[in-house]
CSV table of C-alpha atoms in Angstrom, one decimal:
chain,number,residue,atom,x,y,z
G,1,UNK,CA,21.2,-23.9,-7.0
G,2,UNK,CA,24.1,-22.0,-8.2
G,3,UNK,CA,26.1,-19.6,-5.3
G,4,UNK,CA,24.3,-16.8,-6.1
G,5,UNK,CA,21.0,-18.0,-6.4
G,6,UNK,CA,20.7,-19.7,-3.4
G,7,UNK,CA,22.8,-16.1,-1.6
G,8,UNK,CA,19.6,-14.5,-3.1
G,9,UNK,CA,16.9,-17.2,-2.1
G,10,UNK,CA,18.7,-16.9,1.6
G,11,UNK,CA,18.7,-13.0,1.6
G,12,UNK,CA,15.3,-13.1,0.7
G,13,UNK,CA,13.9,-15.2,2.9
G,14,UNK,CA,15.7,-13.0,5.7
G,15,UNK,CA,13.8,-10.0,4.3
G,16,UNK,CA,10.8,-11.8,3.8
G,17,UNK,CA,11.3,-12.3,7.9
G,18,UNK,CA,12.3,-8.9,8.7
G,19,UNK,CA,9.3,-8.0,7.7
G,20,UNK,CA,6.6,-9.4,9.9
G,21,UNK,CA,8.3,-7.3,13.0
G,22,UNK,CA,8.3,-3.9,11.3
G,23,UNK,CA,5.5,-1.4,10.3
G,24,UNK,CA,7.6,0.0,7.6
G,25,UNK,CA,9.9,0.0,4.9
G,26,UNK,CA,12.3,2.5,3.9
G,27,UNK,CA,13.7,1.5,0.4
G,28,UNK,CA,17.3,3.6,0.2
G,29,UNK,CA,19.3,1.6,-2.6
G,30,UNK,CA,20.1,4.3,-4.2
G,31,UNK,CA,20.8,4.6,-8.6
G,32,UNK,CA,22.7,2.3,-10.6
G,33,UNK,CA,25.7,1.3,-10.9
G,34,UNK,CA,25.3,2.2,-6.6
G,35,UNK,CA,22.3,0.1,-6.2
G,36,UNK,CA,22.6,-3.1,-5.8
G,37,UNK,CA,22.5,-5.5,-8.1
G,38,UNK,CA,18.9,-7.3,-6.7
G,39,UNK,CA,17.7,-4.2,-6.5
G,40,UNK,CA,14.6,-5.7,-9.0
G,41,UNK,CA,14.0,-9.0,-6.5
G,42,UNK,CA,13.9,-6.4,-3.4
G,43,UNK,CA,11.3,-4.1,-5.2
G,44,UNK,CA,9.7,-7.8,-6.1
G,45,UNK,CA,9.5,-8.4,-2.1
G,46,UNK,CA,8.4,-4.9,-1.2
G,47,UNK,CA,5.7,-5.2,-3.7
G,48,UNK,CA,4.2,-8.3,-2.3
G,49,UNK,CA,4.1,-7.1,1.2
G,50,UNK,CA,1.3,-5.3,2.7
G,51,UNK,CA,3.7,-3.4,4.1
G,52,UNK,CA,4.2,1.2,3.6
G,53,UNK,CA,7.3,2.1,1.7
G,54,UNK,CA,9.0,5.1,2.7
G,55,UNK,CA,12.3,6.6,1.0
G,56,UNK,CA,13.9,9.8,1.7
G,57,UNK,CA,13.0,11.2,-2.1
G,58,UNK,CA,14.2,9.6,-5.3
G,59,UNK,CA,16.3,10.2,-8.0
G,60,UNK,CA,15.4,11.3,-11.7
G,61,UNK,CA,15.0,7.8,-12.6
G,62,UNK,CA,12.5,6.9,-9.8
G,63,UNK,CA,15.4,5.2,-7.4
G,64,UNK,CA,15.1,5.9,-4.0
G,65,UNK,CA,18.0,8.2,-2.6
G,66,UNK,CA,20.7,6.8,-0.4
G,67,UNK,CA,20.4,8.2,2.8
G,68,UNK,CA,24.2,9.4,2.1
G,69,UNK,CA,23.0,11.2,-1.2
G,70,UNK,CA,20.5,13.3,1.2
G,71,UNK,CA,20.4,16.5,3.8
G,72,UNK,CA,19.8,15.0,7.4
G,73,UNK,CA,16.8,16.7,7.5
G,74,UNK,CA,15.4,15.0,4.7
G,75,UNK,CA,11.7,13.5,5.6
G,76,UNK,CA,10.7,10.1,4.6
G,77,UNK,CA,7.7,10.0,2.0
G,78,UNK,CA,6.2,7.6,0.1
G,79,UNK,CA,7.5,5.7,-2.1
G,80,UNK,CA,5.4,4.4,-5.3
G,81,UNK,CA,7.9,3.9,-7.9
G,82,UNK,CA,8.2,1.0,-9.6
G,83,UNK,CA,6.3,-1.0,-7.1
């Protein structure tokens, strides 16, 4: 595999572990060019769990907001975009 294919296949499989010890996900990438660049494969991964997604709002273009982008007494809702 080429370096940053198998750096994604690795990440992923971490993720992919990550998530059989949580109840929860809270998607915070934030909006491009701030999210990162597998933002699409991690919205992939978060699809195919069974797992809630949470964000802290999202953006006019559907991204969730980075936690730095928010008030610190932003709530957590759902988050259905894109997934």
């Amino acid at each position: 595999l080429h370096e940053e294919a198998a750096f994604a296949e690795v990440n992923a499989r971490y993720v992919r572990e990550a998530f059989r010890h949580v109840e929860a996900v809270v998607a915070a990438w934030g909006r491009p060019p701030f999210a990162s660049s597998d933002f699409t494969a991690m919205q992939s991964l978060l699809k195919h769990s069974s797992l809630p997604v949470l964000c802290l709002g999202t953006t006019c273009r559907g991204f969730p907001r980075h936690p730095s982008r928010v008030a610190a007494a932003t709530q957590l809702v759902a988050y259905h975009t894109a997934l």
